[in-house]
Amino acid sequence: MPIPGLRRSPPGSPPPTLSEFSGALRGYLDEAEVAEVLRAYTFGESAHAGQRRSSGEPFIHHPLAVAHILAALRLDAPTLTAAILHDVMEDTATARDRIVEKFGEDVARLVDGVSKIDRIETDTREAAEAENLRKMLLAMSRDLRVILIKLADRLHNMRTLDSLPPKKRLRIARQTQEIYAPIANRLGLHSWSRELEDLSFRHTYANRHRTLARALRRRQGNRRTAMKKIGDALEKQLADGGIAARVSGREKNIYSIYRKMQSKRIHFRDVRDIYGFRVIVETVDHCYRALGAMHALYKPIPHCFKDYIAIPKVNGYQSLHTTVFSAFGETIEVQIRTEEMHRVAETGIASHWLYKTPGARADGADGPHGLARQWLMDLLETQQTSVNPGEFLEHLRVDLFPDEVYVFTPRGDIKKLPAGATALDFAYAVHSDVGNRCIGARIGNVPAPLHTALKSGNQVEAVTARGARPSPAWLNFVVTGKARAAIRGALKNKRRKDSVKLGKKLLDNAVRTLRKSRPRIRSEQKSALLKTLRLAEWNDLLADIGLGNRMPMMVAHQLLGGGGEGEGGGAPQSIAVTGTEGVLVTYARCCRPLPGDEINGVLTAGKGMVVHTADCPNLGELSKRADKLVPIHWDDKVSGQFAAALRLDTENRPGVLASLAAVIADEDSNINDVSVAERDGRHSTICFTLEVRHRHNLSRILSRLREQSGVVAVRRVKG
Ligand code: MN
């Protein structure tokens, strides 16, 4: 029976030899797979040739040790191959392509994944929130094998941490404590997480660790004989009952003793259950029989019995726990479980690869398999119910957090966003002002459009400009509520301003139409009208007019007391359109008016004013409502780009479209849309939507297009 305390592998233990490693491989891989892994070793050895670790040993010892750690979990050949190669991309000139060529895409992807995590590690500010960084690493990995390699890498680095300078040691130990030990724990790799915790504790609180270790050794020394006797008694009792069992002593790791002392504010001598026994039997039935044998031997402490076999923990953990009074005045916790339960308890997610060994049940529909799978499913928070569970476990190539992405700010902080979030969502997550003034983004220092969907691990920067404004089109590609609300708010604000401005113009115009001499409107007149209309302020009225909800002429009549006709009743005044009116003046898609065209304005409730060409066929119907029609003309100085549609009949010949596009570009016009409407053997009809500044621009473009060879006819399309 192993004696408590001797199970822990001492830090800095010598690396495995190549023959030990290949021996471990032959224990569960077939010859071809073993050969493949060893080929990676030869490759890695020459790639790392001449490199040494800070301990002075050849570098290849490290990846070999990492692969050996993973072989103990019986991970598949690609994982071990990638483990051996895990540092070649970062530390040597070996490019990804060479790994693909030599070992295939699967291995290259794993190596790539580990290298990416290494880069994230160096990019992250130390103050970055640990929980988010953990999730970012998991979300980035996609393939859990990447995380397993990274954890084994960290485990070996922690075992050999002594050779690093103190400052670096401390940083790595802290990071292990905050990031990697919890990840191992979450994945159910309890033996790894315990060791990572202990090793980190040893480096971050060296003195406390030393004191506790000494105290523990002393207590152990006192208990050693007693423990041996108890262990022997347990073994005998089980053998007498005809139960085949492995009994082993175990002790709490130093870090969990420390944590218990901290949380319960107790002294070391008052910490209970430091020693315990684990009994591993063949069947579930034997678990309960072993329990009976235990209780026959030593008196159980009431209320300390837990049946995690009948009611497993959420992570699939199963065991019977009981605490008994031993003959030597020490209370002892005993855990009883089957071999299979033991694997799940120690290696969590990795135990799924263990199940792939020959003779293991493939279906795993019930028992610990089913539970562990359920746990994994919960862990992955996956909504992909269509995924066949068998396949799912085969590949484990899934999003761990399908609903979230984790990205860096330029300062190295981490922001969590919902899946599908774009660079613009990021900008709004930083601050609504940043979002509102955003004009572009940089992702990993490369310019990117605002609608770019972000990936976990991206470093994102929002590019802003003074005076920039949100556009309604942004609502099409933001996914966060915060961004949506901020954009809506800003647009509403802008709409209000625009509608007040347009309303003022329309009302002034109506007043001028009624009275040739422009009357000064007194504030009593204004407030009387506001009272009649039940409006709070003058701007509300103007906004209402601008939005097209109130007819300007009618308001003017009400304002002037209806006595207007007598004085003038002149022809309606025309309003100048400048192109800068904002969202309340829009251009009809049916006729696409251009500066230079004769135009008419139509007030539409809630939408403001729509500009049509004077000859638009749709106006016939609309103009019956004279109160809605506003006489308008283009201002001398119109700004902006206006959409124009045109239609070309061309002969089919190579390069026609390209030469047409070149002409349009040469005239400084953008093509918004192009489609080929008809096509027979010899002719095509091509429709363009262009942006032009003025009717003259369009005329020039039309005549130049007409001159192109192959063009049969060109015309502007209205309606
Ligand atoms: Mn490494």
XYZ file of C-alpha atoms and ligand atoms in Angstrom:
720
model
C 0.000 0.000 0.000
C 1.425 3.409 -0.950
C 2.152 5.619 2.020
C 0.467 9.018 2.068
C 2.667 11.790 0.862
C 4.783 9.725 -1.436
C 2.431 9.945 -4.384
C 3.258 13.498 -5.261
C 5.888 13.764 -7.971
C 8.576 16.065 -6.666
C 9.080 19.307 -8.585
C 11.873 19.188 -11.086
C 11.692 15.435 -11.466
C 13.883 14.218 -14.345
C 12.309 14.182 -17.817
C 11.211 10.859 -19.265
C 13.652 9.049 -21.494
C 12.668 8.380 -25.066
C 12.277 4.681 -24.341
C 10.034 5.366 -21.351
C 7.948 7.573 -23.589
C 7.644 5.078 -26.425
C 6.849 2.402 -23.862
C 3.949 4.515 -22.661
C 2.767 4.984 -26.252
C 2.872 1.252 -27.013
C 0.584 0.727 -24.039
C -2.399 2.039 -26.003
C -1.494 3.196 -29.527
C -0.945 0.972 -32.537
C 2.480 0.659 -34.170
C 1.756 3.116 -37.008
C 0.621 5.769 -34.535
C 3.646 5.215 -32.315
C 5.904 5.605 -35.352
C 4.144 8.846 -36.297
C 4.651 10.342 -32.833
C 8.299 9.295 -32.776
C 8.779 10.827 -36.224
C 7.584 14.102 -34.699
C 10.166 13.656 -31.967
C 12.984 13.342 -34.518
C 11.644 16.386 -36.348
C 11.303 18.429 -33.149
C 14.733 17.414 -31.947
C 16.399 18.809 -35.045
C 14.162 21.905 -35.086
C 15.162 22.695 -31.497
C 18.781 21.591 -32.003
C 21.154 23.831 -30.084
C 18.381 25.390 -27.983
C 18.526 25.000 -24.240
C 16.050 25.594 -21.463
C 17.012 27.984 -18.685
C 17.873 24.922 -16.611
C 20.595 24.180 -19.175
C 19.111 20.933 -20.465
C 18.379 20.462 -24.189
C 15.108 22.118 -25.142
C 13.546 18.952 -26.591
C 13.266 17.571 -23.044
C 10.395 19.971 -22.460
C 8.074 18.973 -25.348
C 8.908 15.331 -24.690
C 7.846 15.700 -21.063
C 4.656 17.483 -22.139
C 3.770 14.675 -24.539
C 4.521 12.139 -21.820
C 2.110 13.856 -19.434
C -0.578 13.647 -22.116
C 0.243 10.014 -22.895
C -0.629 9.206 -19.283
C -4.156 10.360 -20.154
C -4.031 8.152 -23.240
C -4.680 11.013 -25.608
C -4.721 10.323 -29.332
C -1.683 10.338 -31.627
C -2.343 13.768 -33.228
C -2.468 15.340 -29.744
C 0.866 13.796 -28.770
C 2.410 14.733 -32.117
C 1.254 18.313 -31.678
C 2.495 18.294 -28.070
C 5.981 17.423 -29.255
C 5.819 20.159 -31.881
C 4.029 22.705 -29.693
C 6.940 25.130 -29.415
C 8.412 24.829 -32.908
C 6.272 27.519 -34.499
C 6.951 30.050 -31.784
C 10.536 29.291 -30.993
C 11.967 28.132 -34.287
C 11.667 29.189 -37.892
C 9.510 26.205 -38.772
C 6.459 27.588 -40.496
C 2.951 26.244 -40.295
C 3.156 25.060 -43.917
C 5.980 22.709 -43.105
C 4.014 21.138 -40.290
C 1.015 20.712 -42.583
C 3.223 19.099 -45.190
C 4.947 16.773 -42.721
C 2.192 15.957 -40.232
C -1.086 17.039 -41.780
C -3.660 19.725 -41.181
C -5.053 18.296 -37.927
C -1.702 18.423 -36.143
C -0.881 21.842 -37.619
C -4.174 23.233 -36.360
C -3.436 21.989 -32.855
C 0.076 23.461 -32.861
C -1.300 26.706 -34.226
C -3.910 26.818 -31.465
C -1.291 26.424 -28.748
C 0.909 29.129 -30.310
C -2.058 31.506 -30.409
C -2.630 31.023 -26.696
C 1.035 31.762 -26.076
C 0.708 35.022 -27.956
C -2.430 35.988 -26.025
C -0.542 35.325 -22.805
C 2.088 37.888 -23.678
C -0.438 40.437 -24.986
C -2.586 40.411 -21.891
C -2.239 43.007 -19.217
C -1.620 41.416 -15.883
C -4.634 43.237 -14.510
C -6.985 41.813 -17.145
C -9.910 40.076 -15.555
C -8.995 36.454 -14.975
C -12.454 35.034 -15.593
C -12.671 36.712 -18.979
C -9.191 35.633 -19.961
C -10.024 32.046 -19.048
C -13.114 32.191 -21.197
C -11.232 33.842 -24.023
C -8.667 31.054 -24.054
C -11.360 28.413 -24.033
C -13.382 30.199 -26.700
C -10.331 30.555 -28.912
C -9.265 26.981 -28.667
C -12.316 25.447 -30.313
C -10.607 22.079 -30.083
C -10.273 20.997 -26.469
C -7.105 19.098 -27.277
C -5.414 22.494 -27.693
C -6.281 23.330 -24.100
C -5.111 19.933 -22.891
C -1.724 20.441 -24.584
C -1.495 23.936 -23.130
C -2.312 22.652 -19.638
C 0.283 19.885 -19.875
C 2.797 22.471 -21.130
C 2.016 24.662 -18.150
C 2.207 21.706 -15.778
C 5.704 20.844 -16.944
C 6.802 24.489 -16.874
C 5.528 24.752 -13.310
C 7.396 21.602 -12.310
C 10.587 23.137 -13.644
C 9.961 26.724 -12.590
C 12.879 26.845 -10.161
C 15.390 27.572 -12.890
C 13.739 30.859 -13.875
C 14.578 34.274 -12.361
C 12.342 35.156 -9.361
C 10.329 37.887 -11.064
C 9.360 35.721 -14.000
C 8.660 32.820 -11.683
C 6.206 34.890 -9.699
C 4.388 36.136 -12.789
C 3.990 32.631 -14.224
C 2.892 31.214 -10.874
C 0.228 33.913 -10.448
C -1.056 33.369 -13.944
C -1.213 29.635 -13.349
C -3.179 30.188 -10.170
C -5.655 32.537 -11.797
C -6.016 31.087 -15.251
C -4.800 27.557 -15.760
C -5.596 25.795 -12.481
C -9.256 26.924 -12.718
C -9.452 25.804 -16.345
C -8.091 22.378 -15.401
C -10.601 22.256 -12.586
C -13.466 23.227 -14.825
C -12.545 20.530 -17.300
C -12.526 18.012 -14.460
C -8.752 17.430 -14.620
C -8.573 17.394 -10.860
C -5.163 15.846 -10.398
C -3.689 18.485 -12.704
C -5.509 21.353 -11.082
C -4.389 20.216 -7.611
C -0.788 20.035 -8.726
C -0.946 23.382 -10.540
C -2.452 24.992 -7.442
C 0.168 23.541 -5.157
C 3.070 24.538 -7.379
C 1.733 28.084 -7.815
C 1.201 28.402 -4.089
C 4.774 27.274 -3.491
C 6.070 30.144 -5.632
C 3.653 32.920 -4.726
C 3.691 32.300 -0.949
C 7.013 30.542 -0.524
C 7.200 31.033 3.242
C 3.700 29.920 4.050
C 4.148 26.939 1.775
C 7.377 25.955 3.483
C 5.853 26.273 6.968
C 2.798 24.243 6.047
C 4.832 21.582 4.279
C 7.005 21.220 7.381
C 3.961 21.003 9.667
C 2.395 18.468 7.363
C 5.536 16.355 7.292
C 5.655 16.377 11.070
C 2.010 15.378 11.386
C 2.555 12.753 8.714
C 5.540 11.343 10.559
C 3.396 10.940 13.665
C 0.596 9.342 11.738
C 2.598 7.171 9.436
C 2.458 4.013 11.491
C -1.161 4.557 12.389
C -2.085 5.121 8.753
C -0.277 2.005 7.701
C -2.195 -0.014 10.276
C -5.534 1.452 9.262
C -4.794 0.778 5.593
C -3.856 -2.809 6.335
C -6.997 -3.281 8.412
C -9.160 -1.939 5.580
C -7.508 -4.255 3.080
C -7.985 -7.266 5.309
C -11.613 -6.456 6.017
C -12.339 -6.189 2.273
C -10.461 -9.376 1.461
C -12.388 -11.219 4.182
C -15.611 -10.016 2.592
C -14.447 -11.357 -0.771
C -14.207 -7.917 -2.341
C -11.287 -7.353 -4.705
C -10.039 -3.809 -4.055
C -7.116 -1.435 -4.352
C -6.676 0.638 -1.220
C -4.535 3.723 -1.251
C -3.833 6.446 1.250
C -4.203 10.038 0.205
C -3.746 13.427 1.735
C -5.061 16.874 1.046
C -2.757 19.016 -1.043
C -1.055 21.875 0.724
C -2.946 24.542 -1.148
C -6.352 23.160 -0.225
C -5.266 22.888 3.418
C -4.209 26.529 3.229
C -7.494 27.521 1.617
C -9.438 25.701 4.325
C -7.447 27.435 7.063
C -8.135 30.778 5.403
C -11.835 30.301 4.775
C -12.596 28.766 8.191
C -10.020 30.903 10.034
C -8.573 27.903 11.791
C -5.136 26.695 12.783
C -3.364 23.900 10.969
C -3.839 21.462 13.861
C -7.619 21.938 13.594
C -7.848 21.034 9.936
C -9.704 17.715 9.649
C -9.657 15.054 6.989
C -6.120 15.705 5.887
C -5.678 11.968 5.556
C -8.007 9.634 3.880
C -8.237 6.443 1.922
C -9.440 5.640 -1.506
C -10.887 2.225 -2.211
C -11.226 1.186 -5.810
C -13.371 -1.842 -6.560
C -14.710 -3.628 -9.602
C -18.435 -2.973 -9.656
C -21.029 -0.591 -8.287
C -22.395 -3.446 -6.201
C -18.949 -3.888 -4.642
C -18.888 -0.179 -3.763
C -21.851 -0.623 -1.425
C -20.517 -3.885 -0.042
C -17.168 -2.210 0.626
C -19.028 0.550 2.436
C -20.697 -1.998 4.663
C -17.342 -3.573 5.418
C -15.891 -0.139 6.336
C -18.730 0.616 8.724
C -18.399 -2.807 10.294
C -14.760 -2.030 10.989
C -14.975 1.589 12.173
C -17.900 3.612 13.448
C -19.176 6.109 10.867
C -19.678 9.724 11.876
C -23.372 10.559 11.469
C -24.382 12.860 8.593
C -20.986 12.509 6.946
C -22.042 9.864 4.466
C -22.593 10.929 0.863
C -23.829 8.749 -1.963
C -22.532 10.360 -5.139
C -23.155 7.122 -7.012
C -26.916 7.329 -6.738
C -26.831 11.125 -6.986
C -23.705 12.096 -8.942
C -22.240 15.589 -8.840
C -23.081 17.807 -11.796
C -19.694 17.145 -13.343
C -20.386 13.419 -13.487
C -18.300 12.669 -10.400
C -19.336 9.464 -8.689
C -18.162 7.910 -5.420
C -19.322 6.946 -1.968
C -17.891 9.189 0.751
C -17.914 8.299 4.409
C -16.012 9.588 7.410
C -15.206 7.143 10.200
C -13.584 7.191 13.631
C -10.436 5.155 13.297
C -8.924 3.138 16.114
C -6.216 5.791 16.566
C -8.359 8.804 17.374
C -8.127 10.239 13.880
C -11.192 10.747 11.716
C -10.628 9.377 8.265
C -12.515 10.062 5.069
C -12.922 7.073 2.805
C -13.882 7.362 -0.861
C -15.160 4.252 -2.574
C -15.537 4.026 -6.340
C -15.075 1.842 -9.395
C -12.108 2.118 -11.750
C -14.241 3.936 -14.291
C -15.512 6.432 -11.744
C -11.939 6.984 -10.705
C -10.893 7.918 -14.228
C -13.670 10.462 -14.556
C -12.797 11.865 -11.138
C -9.142 12.357 -11.961
C -9.090 13.204 -15.637
C -12.503 14.684 -16.382
C -12.926 15.509 -20.014
C -9.814 13.604 -20.967
C -11.461 10.415 -19.723
C -13.457 10.398 -22.936
C -10.352 9.460 -24.816
C -9.696 6.735 -22.305
C -13.025 5.226 -23.225
C -11.875 4.821 -26.775
C -9.522 2.041 -25.753
C -10.340 -1.404 -27.166
C -13.109 -3.155 -25.303
C -14.661 0.034 -23.988
C -18.327 0.409 -24.591
C -18.877 2.542 -27.633
C -22.458 3.496 -26.971
C -22.084 4.759 -23.435
C -25.761 5.490 -23.254
C -25.965 5.122 -19.512
C -23.929 5.105 -16.336
C -20.984 7.432 -15.890
C -20.570 7.747 -19.662
C -23.958 9.268 -20.079
C -23.486 11.511 -17.081
C -20.072 12.651 -18.136
C -21.408 13.396 -21.565
C -24.277 15.348 -20.081
C -21.807 17.259 -17.993
C -19.706 17.998 -21.038
C -22.759 19.141 -22.916
C -23.679 21.468 -20.059
C -20.114 22.616 -19.802
C -20.022 23.506 -23.432
C -23.362 25.247 -23.090
C -24.111 24.015 -26.520
C -27.415 24.526 -28.207
C -26.573 22.284 -31.126
C -29.008 19.562 -30.231
C -28.758 18.124 -33.723
C -25.181 17.033 -33.103
C -24.853 13.316 -32.696
C -23.295 12.836 -29.247
C -20.913 10.151 -30.447
C -19.509 12.346 -33.161
C -19.432 15.210 -30.752
C -17.102 13.383 -28.414
C -14.990 12.096 -31.274
C -13.993 15.533 -32.339
C -14.714 17.960 -29.537
C -14.149 20.626 -32.105
C -16.796 22.980 -30.884
C -17.263 26.421 -29.542
C -16.984 26.290 -25.800
C -18.898 29.506 -25.505
C -20.970 29.622 -28.663
C -22.785 32.738 -27.491
C -19.819 34.901 -26.619
C -16.679 36.437 -28.075
C -13.810 37.872 -26.064
C -11.675 40.638 -27.518
C -8.899 42.929 -26.363
C -8.956 46.692 -26.134
C -5.754 48.429 -27.279
C -4.748 48.641 -23.601
C -5.001 44.880 -23.131
C -8.311 44.830 -21.269
C -10.820 42.201 -22.275
C -14.343 42.925 -23.411
C -16.981 40.244 -23.568
C -19.480 40.591 -26.398
C -22.265 38.385 -27.723
C -21.440 36.139 -30.656
C -21.761 37.931 -33.984
C -20.843 41.287 -32.434
C -19.158 43.664 -34.851
C -16.422 46.255 -34.535
C -19.178 48.846 -34.078
C -20.642 46.905 -31.137
C -17.177 46.976 -29.636
C -17.000 50.771 -30.055
C -20.328 51.167 -28.247
C -19.177 48.739 -25.543
C -16.226 51.040 -24.874
C -18.475 54.124 -24.618
C -21.541 55.413 -26.444
C -19.635 58.559 -27.418
C -16.942 56.416 -28.998
C -19.644 54.526 -30.892
C -21.418 57.665 -32.034
C -18.237 59.203 -33.398
C -16.915 55.975 -34.895
C -15.838 55.978 -38.540
C -13.868 52.748 -38.749
C -11.938 50.121 -36.829
C -8.565 48.497 -36.648
C -8.439 44.786 -35.911
C -4.988 43.519 -35.007
C -3.745 46.874 -36.307
C -5.255 46.373 -39.743
C -8.039 48.731 -40.883
C -11.418 46.982 -40.977
C -14.971 48.099 -41.749
C -17.337 48.707 -38.862
C -19.523 45.752 -39.773
C -16.656 43.235 -39.375
C -17.702 40.391 -37.060
C -15.221 39.938 -34.224
C -13.481 36.732 -33.212
C -12.237 35.774 -29.785
C -8.688 36.961 -29.306
C -8.967 39.892 -31.730
C -7.385 43.117 -30.647
C -9.817 45.851 -31.608
C -9.516 49.607 -31.783
C -12.322 52.029 -32.648
C -11.315 54.864 -34.972
C -13.304 58.034 -34.278
C -13.611 61.440 -35.887
C -14.945 64.690 -34.526
C -18.389 65.470 -35.882
C -19.019 61.936 -37.140
C -22.587 60.736 -36.691
C -24.423 57.420 -36.502
C -26.132 56.279 -39.653
C -29.475 54.438 -39.777
C -27.711 51.686 -41.752
C -25.733 50.837 -38.620
C -28.832 49.266 -37.109
C -28.477 46.510 -39.692
C -25.242 45.174 -38.285
C -25.088 45.815 -34.560
C -26.198 43.000 -32.266
C -25.850 44.475 -28.777
C -28.758 46.194 -27.122
C -26.472 48.936 -25.921
C -25.344 49.856 -29.437
C -28.862 49.609 -30.810
C -30.293 51.875 -28.129
C -27.489 54.415 -28.484
C -27.822 54.555 -32.273
C -31.604 54.894 -32.066
C -31.225 57.643 -29.480
C -28.718 59.547 -31.597
C -30.831 59.151 -34.736
C -33.939 60.303 -32.917
C -32.059 63.338 -31.749
C -30.899 64.065 -35.246
C -34.366 63.473 -36.646
C -35.821 65.898 -34.152
C -33.299 68.579 -35.082
C -33.856 67.997 -38.784
C -37.610 68.054 -38.464
C -37.570 71.310 -36.494
C -35.351 72.838 -39.163
C -37.542 71.680 -42.046
C -40.711 72.634 -40.172
C -39.434 76.174 -39.684
C -38.649 76.482 -43.381
C -42.079 75.174 -44.386
C -43.952 77.408 -41.966
C -41.984 80.531 -42.961
C -42.779 79.750 -46.531
C -46.463 79.278 -45.858
C -46.623 82.531 -43.917
C -44.908 84.367 -46.762
C -47.386 82.905 -49.190
C -50.261 84.289 -47.139
C -48.745 87.708 -46.483
C -46.484 89.327 -48.995
C -45.009 91.588 -46.393
C -43.425 89.182 -44.016
C -45.230 89.751 -40.726
C -43.529 89.492 -37.405
C -45.277 86.820 -35.422
C -45.841 87.889 -31.875
C -45.212 85.548 -28.996
C -48.865 85.863 -27.838
C -49.926 84.476 -31.205
C -47.509 81.602 -30.786
C -48.601 80.687 -27.274
C -52.277 80.969 -28.160
C -51.774 78.548 -31.013
C -49.743 76.144 -28.871
C -52.565 76.178 -26.339
C -55.181 75.395 -28.993
C -53.076 72.592 -30.374
C -52.148 71.337 -26.890
C -48.432 71.454 -27.556
C -45.789 72.306 -24.999
C -43.311 74.268 -27.037
C -42.847 75.975 -30.357
C -40.265 73.451 -31.518
C -42.822 70.654 -31.031
C -45.022 72.414 -33.544
C -42.163 72.955 -35.986
C -41.126 69.311 -35.627
C -44.696 68.215 -36.308
C -44.738 70.268 -39.494
C -41.336 68.967 -40.554
C -42.434 65.393 -40.007
C -45.407 65.992 -42.293
C -47.955 65.511 -39.512
C -49.344 69.058 -39.826
C -49.859 70.974 -43.031
C -47.826 74.204 -42.988
C -50.503 76.205 -44.779
C -53.134 75.276 -42.241
C -50.849 76.185 -39.348
C -50.066 79.512 -41.014
C -53.799 80.244 -41.287
C -54.349 79.402 -37.644
C -51.392 81.507 -36.647
C -52.471 84.567 -38.589
C -56.069 84.310 -37.472
C -57.415 83.374 -40.886
C -57.377 86.976 -42.097
C -54.585 86.399 -44.502
C -56.373 86.131 -47.798
C -57.267 89.736 -48.073
C -53.795 91.061 -48.011
C -52.024 88.953 -50.548
C -52.760 85.358 -51.241
C -49.817 85.422 -53.618
C -48.517 82.449 -55.510
C -47.042 79.776 -53.282
C -43.400 80.429 -52.501
C -40.917 77.839 -53.527
C -38.476 76.328 -51.055
C -34.842 75.769 -51.954
C -33.515 72.224 -51.462
C -29.823 72.136 -50.576
C -29.244 68.409 -50.099
C -28.201 68.986 -46.484
C -31.665 68.844 -44.914
C -30.935 65.515 -43.284
C -33.242 62.585 -42.730
C -36.498 64.539 -43.191
C -35.975 65.249 -46.873
C -35.711 62.101 -48.941
C -35.525 61.435 -52.668
C -38.166 59.281 -54.263
C -36.946 55.960 -55.592
C -39.639 55.936 -58.237
C -38.134 58.841 -60.205
C -34.720 59.493 -58.640
C -34.615 63.289 -58.945
C -31.247 64.905 -59.662
C -30.129 68.489 -59.156
C -31.046 70.213 -62.403
C -34.379 68.363 -62.721
C -37.717 70.104 -62.167
C -38.931 68.897 -58.773
C -41.910 68.847 -56.456
C -42.139 68.102 -52.721
C -44.774 65.893 -51.146
C -45.388 65.964 -47.409
C -45.970 62.505 -46.005
C -47.152 62.055 -42.447
C -44.320 60.820 -40.229
C -41.774 60.797 -43.036
C -41.249 64.476 -43.756
C -40.879 65.608 -47.332
C -40.262 63.352 -50.312
C -38.755 64.941 -53.431
C -40.103 63.771 -56.799
C -39.298 64.908 -60.324
C -42.018 67.212 -61.646
C -42.854 64.676 -64.330
C -43.007 61.689 -61.998
C -46.106 59.673 -62.890
C -46.781 59.046 -59.209
C -47.322 62.767 -58.630
C -50.633 62.696 -60.535
C -52.308 60.846 -57.713
C -50.467 62.664 -54.937
C -51.062 66.165 -56.270
C -54.812 65.853 -55.744
C -54.049 66.681 -52.136
C -52.861 70.202 -52.813
C -52.169 70.851 -49.135
C -49.538 68.129 -49.209
C -47.730 69.415 -52.243
C -44.892 71.860 -51.586
C -43.361 73.903 -54.375
C -39.612 73.385 -54.249
C -36.538 73.993 -56.376
C -32.894 73.088 -56.161
C -30.684 75.544 -54.376
C -27.843 77.071 -56.413
C -25.426 75.228 -54.208
C -26.531 71.653 -53.765
C -24.241 69.237 -51.989
C -24.168 65.480 -51.808
C -24.423 62.514 -54.113
C -27.689 61.479 -55.732
C -28.710 58.111 -57.068
C -29.393 57.800 -60.777
C -30.406 54.699 -62.689
C -29.493 53.958 -66.274
C -30.031 51.201 -68.715
C -27.743 50.084 -71.547
C -28.259 47.738 -74.442
C -24.954 46.266 -75.520
C -23.579 43.615 -77.770
C -22.172 40.629 -75.993
C -18.451 40.775 -76.177
C -15.700 40.250 -73.669
C -14.692 43.242 -71.622
C -17.744 45.390 -72.346
C -18.734 45.669 -68.720
C -15.207 46.527 -67.671
C -14.903 49.321 -70.239
C -18.255 50.787 -69.140
C -17.195 50.698 -65.505
C -13.924 52.416 -66.415
C -15.805 55.307 -68.068
C -18.040 55.725 -65.044
C -15.086 55.699 -62.679
C -13.277 58.193 -64.901
C -16.247 60.552 -64.444
C -15.784 60.308 -60.652
C -18.987 58.432 -60.105
C -19.571 55.407 -57.900
C -21.459 52.381 -59.069
C -23.905 51.340 -56.343
C -25.456 48.461 -58.148
C -25.209 46.670 -61.455
C -27.331 43.915 -62.903
C -27.679 42.203 -66.243
C -31.383 42.220 -66.960
C -31.695 40.275 -70.199
C -29.435 38.194 -72.266
C -29.912 36.535 -75.601
C -27.216 35.201 -77.852
C -26.103 38.617 -79.019
C -27.356 41.347 -76.748
C -27.438 42.162 -73.076
C -29.280 44.780 -71.105
C -27.282 46.162 -68.225
C -28.745 48.299 -65.446
C -26.520 50.550 -63.358
C -27.300 52.581 -60.270
C -24.769 55.394 -59.976
C -24.047 58.232 -57.637
C -23.834 61.631 -59.334
C -23.740 65.222 -58.123
C -25.828 66.813 -60.877
C -27.883 66.103 -63.926
C -24.993 67.446 -66.037
C -22.692 64.741 -64.700
C -25.177 62.127 -65.739
C -25.519 63.622 -69.223
C -21.781 63.528 -69.683
C -21.632 59.916 -68.549
C -24.507 58.975 -70.843
C -22.896 60.512 -73.910
C -19.520 58.980 -73.173
C -21.094 55.567 -72.694
C -22.904 55.939 -76.015
C -19.526 56.327 -77.736
C -18.221 53.022 -76.381
C -18.005 50.312 -78.976
C -20.552 47.585 -78.490
C -23.074 49.948 -76.871
C -26.342 49.988 -78.797
C -28.458 52.316 -76.657
C -28.228 54.131 -73.311
C -30.917 55.925 -71.370
C -31.629 57.277 -67.941
C -34.366 55.370 -66.121
C -37.004 57.208 -64.119
C -39.673 55.245 -62.366
Mn 6.113 24.826 -24.041
